[in-house]
């Protein structure tokens, strides 16, 4: 990312418009057309949703997730999905997008969005997404930006007010306090049998389980705070407001018309029209407000919240003064209220802290401590006391937090008993420690603390979801019992007719993390959180988790698009099925990427590439990383030097008979290729494929040999990695001995060996060294190729990429 506002090398696009215009979808598609990319989202819940969508396209191995409290970072990610605050601004990427930029006017968080608007840039392309009210600000601050108006895909209409009892199915009721949400959910449960609940204070784990329950149709109604307003994609037909005012952190005020529109716009997704209204306990919306929402016309944003980016860390007082600096541009308003500034103001008055914070490093550390978020939103003085103790410990002794002190803070939160309010309080508290645990330099054994805090947050999230279901979903509305036993002993027959008794046997019965019962949600989340290496996928496409069958791959439209079929899908509730399928689709994408040797097909077939690059990349993707030279010749010849270098960088090599991705010829990739090919053809892979380097031509079948990674040469089929090794050696001035050794290891009959060599463009005689000695007695022949690699590789090894190819 280029954080210089003066850089003009990046194309800047602002897509502005109402909800349900497909802005985020288009940004994801555009990002995947680039080699690398980053998206900043306003909520960690939305970041997780976009992460799930991107990994379903390209697999988890290429995508990182970064929020303040959750980090899933593979070894070499190409794409970063982040909350706006957590964006790693020092990481260069080709494409960068920031969503909901109208939040730059938010009194507390706005300065972060303003900073991204001014400074965050992709190397090649930058997109800003948000409401049309930001158009004047974008024109003023980024005059070279291309501003596009996004049009809503469906109609949004006002339907007046109605009672809870008369709400249509697939409705959301929106309130602005947790107590009111619970009250409405309880009433709807009695009227309709079940309701899902979504609040911003829920953990992603709890929220995902609640949303999955709604999306799958287990319940038809949703009660939520305005947390659903920021881009969460829900199948809603109607939004009913249960309140028209909210406490914004400073005062209770009426909602602005654009805020109402942001929430109402959740109704009617894609091409389906939606409606909005109020409950009959409220007055009707005024015609002016209704017209504004239906026509998507609102007052323009005229000023953004700003914070001085050039901070003075020479002392706490200097830092406070620099934070108080007024902006010089009339489009900006200095941030008036921020927890980190308030905390610094109080801590700067503490004598013990003033004695310590006397140099730049200590003042920077103090500022980092002040930025620990107060998720509890209770008495601010308690939070400041926590920050004070944290800073004093980090500046004493070895500069780490004391283990015993950490344990005393965290251990009481490891308790899943209590009601909904108690669990939510504990969840808010553990989120603080999850945040701290990710400051690795502050802790001894940071990974252990990250694991512990995450385990506690997950357990509390599962317990909270279960309490919400128990309270707001009638048992009859659920498809099955909510618990199953995974005992450590051998599976025994059960007399229970519950599907979860069957599930317990299916899953190989082992205890949960607490040694007792495990809920469906807990097991599903274990699968969702599992890394790629945790799953076992056999040659037939069966997927196992922790040693037990979970699903299988089934035939899709082509080899690159296998579908997922859960084992005994009827034992799962609808929400659980959706979550499992979403995770396993990402796994399937990783398997296809492995077969292609890591080839980034999406980015190389994007609109910004030349026709030759797009065509060649498409063919390589279709061929799972391997195509014949004949197929590639025309497009390869049209590539410019830059395109060839790009292909070379991702492992593409121009061989003697094939254009291939180097890692696509590795044993693991060939095994994945074999599995995907057999799956698509719906018959078992030929015997010996892909382990055997040479097969009788009838083995893989002449027509399917290349699909399985073999080339037919006379009466045999030779594995493509060996075809390329032999072909390459034949064309090296000193490769003859290597060719002879490889052919001997293949143990082919002399006539078959002769045909193979002739087919590969070599000579059919015996040992080339003896031939050369005989020729020296007579007329000297042209130089014959011999070994160029010292010790010859064994037959079956995949080719070493040649740096000069391409």
Tab-separated table of N, CA and C in Angstrom, residues 155-232:
chain	number	residue	atom	x	y	z
A	155	UNK	N	-36.282	-2.383	-5.723
A	155	UNK	CA	-37.045	-1.258	-5.177
A	155	UNK	C	-37.207	-1.400	-3.664
A	156	UNK	N	-37.257	-0.253	-3.012
A	156	UNK	CA	-37.494	-0.215	-1.564
A	156	UNK	C	-38.709	0.672	-1.331
A	157	UNK	N	-39.744	0.102	-0.694
A	157	UNK	CA	-40.996	0.820	-0.539
A	157	UNK	C	-41.441	0.859	0.925
A	158	UNK	N	-42.073	1.981	1.277
A	158	UNK	CA	-42.613	2.153	2.631
A	158	UNK	C	-43.964	1.461	2.729
A	159	UNK	N	-44.173	0.705	3.800
A	159	UNK	CA	-45.429	-0.039	3.947
A	159	UNK	C	-46.202	0.364	5.195
A	160	UNK	N	-45.906	1.535	5.767
A	160	UNK	CA	-46.657	1.994	6.928
A	160	UNK	C	-46.248	1.282	8.201
A	161	UNK	N	-47.143	1.324	9.175
A	161	UNK	CA	-46.811	0.621	10.421
A	161	UNK	C	-47.772	-0.537	10.643
A	162	UNK	N	-47.272	-1.508	11.377
A	162	UNK	CA	-48.043	-2.723	11.636
A	162	UNK	C	-47.623	-3.325	12.960
A	163	UNK	N	-48.419	-4.285	13.429
A	163	UNK	CA	-48.121	-4.941	14.712
A	163	UNK	C	-47.117	-6.063	14.505
A	164	UNK	N	-46.526	-6.501	15.606
A	164	UNK	CA	-45.620	-7.650	15.538
A	164	UNK	C	-46.337	-8.870	14.964
A	165	UNK	N	-47.584	-9.025	15.344
A	165	UNK	CA	-48.342	-10.209	14.919
A	165	UNK	C	-48.547	-10.234	13.409
A	166	UNK	N	-48.608	-9.074	12.775
A	166	UNK	CA	-48.906	-9.025	11.339
A	166	UNK	C	-47.657	-8.928	10.473
A	167	UNK	N	-46.461	-9.033	11.065
A	167	UNK	CA	-45.237	-8.965	10.273
A	167	UNK	C	-45.157	-10.156	9.323
A	168	UNK	N	-44.767	-9.930	8.088
A	168	UNK	CA	-44.623	-11.058	7.156
A	168	UNK	C	-43.370	-11.876	7.479
A	169	UNK	N	-43.328	-13.129	7.028
A	169	UNK	CA	-42.097	-13.917	7.205
A	169	UNK	C	-40.914	-13.228	6.543
A	170	UNK	N	-39.713	-13.570	7.014
A	170	UNK	CA	-38.456	-12.992	6.546
A	170	UNK	C	-38.400	-11.499	6.851
A	171	UNK	N	-38.800	-11.173	8.088
A	171	UNK	CA	-38.761	-9.788	8.559
A	171	UNK	C	-37.705	-9.624	9.635
A	172	UNK	N	-37.171	-8.395	9.707
A	172	UNK	CA	-36.266	-8.020	10.793
A	172	UNK	C	-36.888	-6.868	11.559
A	173	UNK	N	-36.867	-6.963	12.878
A	173	UNK	CA	-37.312	-5.873	13.750
A	173	UNK	C	-36.060	-5.243	14.340
A	174	UNK	N	-35.936	-3.926	14.215
A	174	UNK	CA	-34.712	-3.238	14.632
A	174	UNK	C	-35.000	-2.344	15.826
A	175	UNK	N	-34.246	-2.558	16.898
A	175	UNK	CA	-34.325	-1.741	18.102
A	175	UNK	C	-32.928	-1.212	18.394
A	176	UNK	N	-32.811	-0.352	19.411
A	176	UNK	CA	-31.540	0.330	19.628
A	176	UNK	C	-31.008	0.179	21.050
A	177	UNK	N	-31.422	-0.898	21.699
A	177	UNK	CA	-30.824	-1.273	22.981
A	177	UNK	C	-30.996	-2.782	23.136
A	178	UNK	N	-30.076	-3.406	23.874
A	178	UNK	CA	-30.137	-4.854	24.043
A	178	UNK	C	-31.407	-5.260	24.773
A	179	UNK	N	-31.805	-4.497	25.800
A	179	UNK	CA	-33.008	-4.853	26.553
A	179	UNK	C	-34.243	-4.845	25.660
A	180	UNK	N	-34.339	-3.855	24.789
A	180	UNK	CA	-35.491	-3.779	23.882
A	180	UNK	C	-35.456	-4.925	22.870
A	181	UNK	N	-34.266	-5.298	22.413
A	181	UNK	CA	-34.144	-6.433	21.499
A	181	UNK	C	-34.669	-7.695	22.158
A	182	UNK	N	-34.277	-7.937	23.420
A	182	UNK	CA	-34.724	-9.145	24.115
A	182	UNK	C	-36.238	-9.125	24.344
A	183	UNK	N	-36.764	-7.966	24.670
A	183	UNK	CA	-38.210	-7.851	24.897
A	183	UNK	C	-38.985	-8.199	23.630
A	184	UNK	N	-38.553	-7.642	22.507
A	184	UNK	CA	-39.223	-7.919	21.237
A	184	UNK	C	-39.051	-9.377	20.817
A	185	UNK	N	-37.863	-9.924	21.040
A	185	UNK	CA	-37.623	-11.323	20.673
A	185	UNK	C	-38.514	-12.261	21.473
A	186	UNK	N	-38.699	-11.949	22.740
A	186	UNK	CA	-39.569	-12.787	23.581
A	186	UNK	C	-41.010	-12.749	23.076
A	187	UNK	N	-41.471	-11.564	22.700
A	187	UNK	CA	-42.841	-11.438	22.191
A	187	UNK	C	-42.999	-12.202	20.870
A	188	UNK	N	-42.036	-12.042	19.972
A	188	UNK	CA	-42.116	-12.752	18.697
A	188	UNK	C	-42.042	-14.262	18.879
A	189	UNK	N	-41.266	-14.711	19.859
A	189	UNK	CA	-41.194	-16.157	20.117
A	189	UNK	C	-42.571	-16.695	20.470
A	190	UNK	N	-43.279	-15.962	21.332
A	190	UNK	CA	-44.617	-16.428	21.724
A	190	UNK	C	-45.574	-16.400	20.537
A	191	UNK	N	-45.404	-15.399	19.662
A	191	UNK	CA	-46.324	-15.265	18.532
A	191	UNK	C	-45.980	-16.195	17.380
A	192	UNK	N	-44.666	-16.380	17.119
A	192	UNK	CA	-44.234	-17.054	15.908
A	192	UNK	C	-43.397	-18.300	16.130
A	193	UNK	N	-43.051	-18.589	17.360
A	193	UNK	CA	-42.346	-19.844	17.629
A	193	UNK	C	-40.844	-19.767	17.630
A	194	UNK	N	-40.261	-18.694	17.104
A	194	UNK	CA	-38.805	-18.628	17.120
A	194	UNK	C	-38.278	-17.397	16.429
A	195	UNK	N	-37.122	-16.930	16.889
A	195	UNK	CA	-36.537	-15.726	16.336
A	195	UNK	C	-35.037	-15.760	16.571
A	196	UNK	N	-34.282	-15.233	15.613
A	196	UNK	CA	-32.838	-15.078	15.788
A	196	UNK	C	-32.553	-13.668	16.288
A	197	UNK	N	-31.432	-13.523	16.996
A	197	UNK	CA	-31.074	-12.251	17.613
A	197	UNK	C	-29.674	-11.856	17.158
A	198	UNK	N	-29.507	-10.604	16.708
A	198	UNK	CA	-28.199	-10.107	16.284
A	198	UNK	C	-27.934	-8.755	16.943
A	199	UNK	N	-26.847	-8.678	17.717
A	199	UNK	CA	-26.406	-7.438	18.333
A	199	UNK	C	-24.922	-7.250	18.037
A	200	UNK	N	-24.484	-6.020	17.983
A	200	UNK	CA	-23.079	-5.749	17.735
A	200	UNK	C	-22.178	-6.297	18.808
A	201	UNK	N	-22.688	-6.462	20.036
A	201	UNK	CA	-21.865	-6.956	21.138
A	201	UNK	C	-21.631	-8.457	21.088
A	202	UNK	N	-22.342	-9.167	20.203
A	202	UNK	CA	-22.127	-10.607	20.097
A	202	UNK	C	-20.762	-10.894	19.490
A	203	UNK	N	-20.193	-12.011	19.864
A	203	UNK	CA	-18.959	-12.438	19.217
A	203	UNK	C	-19.293	-12.892	17.797
A	204	UNK	N	-18.330	-12.872	16.881
A	204	UNK	CA	-18.601	-13.375	15.526
A	204	UNK	C	-19.142	-14.794	15.555
A	205	UNK	N	-18.653	-15.595	16.482
A	205	UNK	CA	-19.105	-16.991	16.592
A	205	UNK	C	-20.598	-17.052	16.885
A	206	UNK	N	-21.060	-16.241	17.859
A	206	UNK	CA	-22.476	-16.237	18.213
A	206	UNK	C	-23.314	-15.639	17.094
A	207	UNK	N	-22.851	-14.517	16.579
A	207	UNK	CA	-23.594	-13.865	15.508
A	207	UNK	C	-23.733	-14.782	14.309
A	208	UNK	N	-22.644	-15.473	13.911
A	208	UNK	CA	-22.707	-16.357	12.751
A	208	UNK	C	-23.704	-17.479	12.966
A	209	UNK	N	-23.743	-18.023	14.188
A	209	UNK	CA	-24.679	-19.106	14.482
A	209	UNK	C	-26.118	-18.607	14.422
A	210	UNK	N	-26.363	-17.392	14.935
A	210	UNK	CA	-27.716	-16.839	14.896
A	210	UNK	C	-28.141	-16.531	13.456
A	211	UNK	N	-27.247	-15.905	12.695
A	211	UNK	CA	-27.578	-15.573	11.310
A	211	UNK	C	-27.782	-16.835	10.481
A	212	UNK	N	-26.927	-17.849	10.704
A	212	UNK	CA	-27.074	-19.103	9.956
A	212	UNK	C	-28.420	-19.754	10.249
A	213	UNK	N	-28.870	-19.659	11.495
A	213	UNK	CA	-30.165	-20.217	11.867
A	213	UNK	C	-31.289	-19.504	11.112
A	214	UNK	N	-31.155	-18.175	10.969
A	214	UNK	CA	-32.165	-17.420	10.227
A	214	UNK	C	-32.065	-17.689	8.726
A	215	UNK	N	-30.858	-17.623	8.171
A	215	UNK	CA	-30.677	-17.775	6.736
A	215	UNK	C	-31.136	-19.141	6.231
A	216	UNK	N	-31.002	-20.161	7.067
A	216	UNK	CA	-31.386	-21.509	6.650
A	216	UNK	C	-32.892	-21.736	6.733
A	217	UNK	N	-33.626	-20.780	7.313
A	217	UNK	CA	-35.063	-20.927	7.423
A	217	UNK	C	-35.532	-21.625	8.679
A	218	UNK	N	-34.616	-21.919	9.600
A	218	UNK	CA	-35.060	-22.527	10.864
A	218	UNK	C	-35.990	-21.595	11.621
A	219	UNK	N	-35.725	-20.307	11.533
A	219	UNK	CA	-36.638	-19.296	12.072
A	219	UNK	C	-36.894	-18.286	10.962
A	220	UNK	N	-38.031	-17.619	11.023
A	220	UNK	CA	-38.441	-16.701	9.956
A	220	UNK	C	-38.309	-15.230	10.332
A	221	UNK	N	-37.879	-14.979	11.576
A	221	UNK	CA	-37.826	-13.599	12.048
A	221	UNK	C	-36.488	-13.329	12.726
A	222	UNK	N	-36.100	-12.046	12.646
A	222	UNK	CA	-34.830	-11.608	13.204
A	222	UNK	C	-35.086	-10.333	13.993
A	223	UNK	N	-34.513	-10.258	15.189
A	223	UNK	CA	-34.560	-9.020	15.970
A	223	UNK	C	-33.126	-8.568	16.165
A	224	UNK	N	-32.852	-7.307	15.846
A	224	UNK	CA	-31.468	-6.862	15.817
A	224	UNK	C	-31.350	-5.400	16.201
A	225	UNK	N	-30.131	-5.001	16.529
A	225	UNK	CA	-29.808	-3.589	16.646
A	225	UNK	C	-29.386	-3.104	15.262
A	226	UNK	N	-28.934	-1.848	15.193
A	226	UNK	CA	-28.498	-1.331	13.896
A	226	UNK	C	-27.191	-1.960	13.437
A	227	UNK	N	-26.711	-3.007	14.144
A	227	UNK	CA	-25.529	-3.752	13.690
A	227	UNK	C	-25.759	-4.383	12.322
A	228	UNK	N	-27.035	-4.618	11.940
A	228	UNK	CA	-27.287	-5.225	10.629
A	228	UNK	C	-27.194	-4.197	9.511
A	229	UNK	N	-27.018	-2.914	9.850
A	229	UNK	CA	-27.051	-1.877	8.827
A	229	UNK	C	-25.806	-1.764	7.986
A	230	UNK	N	-24.685	-2.318	8.455
A	230	UNK	CA	-23.413	-2.133	7.761
A	230	UNK	C	-23.063	-3.316	6.864
A	231	UNK	N	-23.846	-3.517	5.825
A	231	UNK	CA	-23.433	-4.424	4.761
A	231	UNK	C	-23.631	-5.895	5.005
A	232	UNK	N	-24.225	-6.303	6.132
A	232	UNK	CA	-24.447	-7.729	6.336
A	232	UNK	C	-25.537	-8.200	5.390
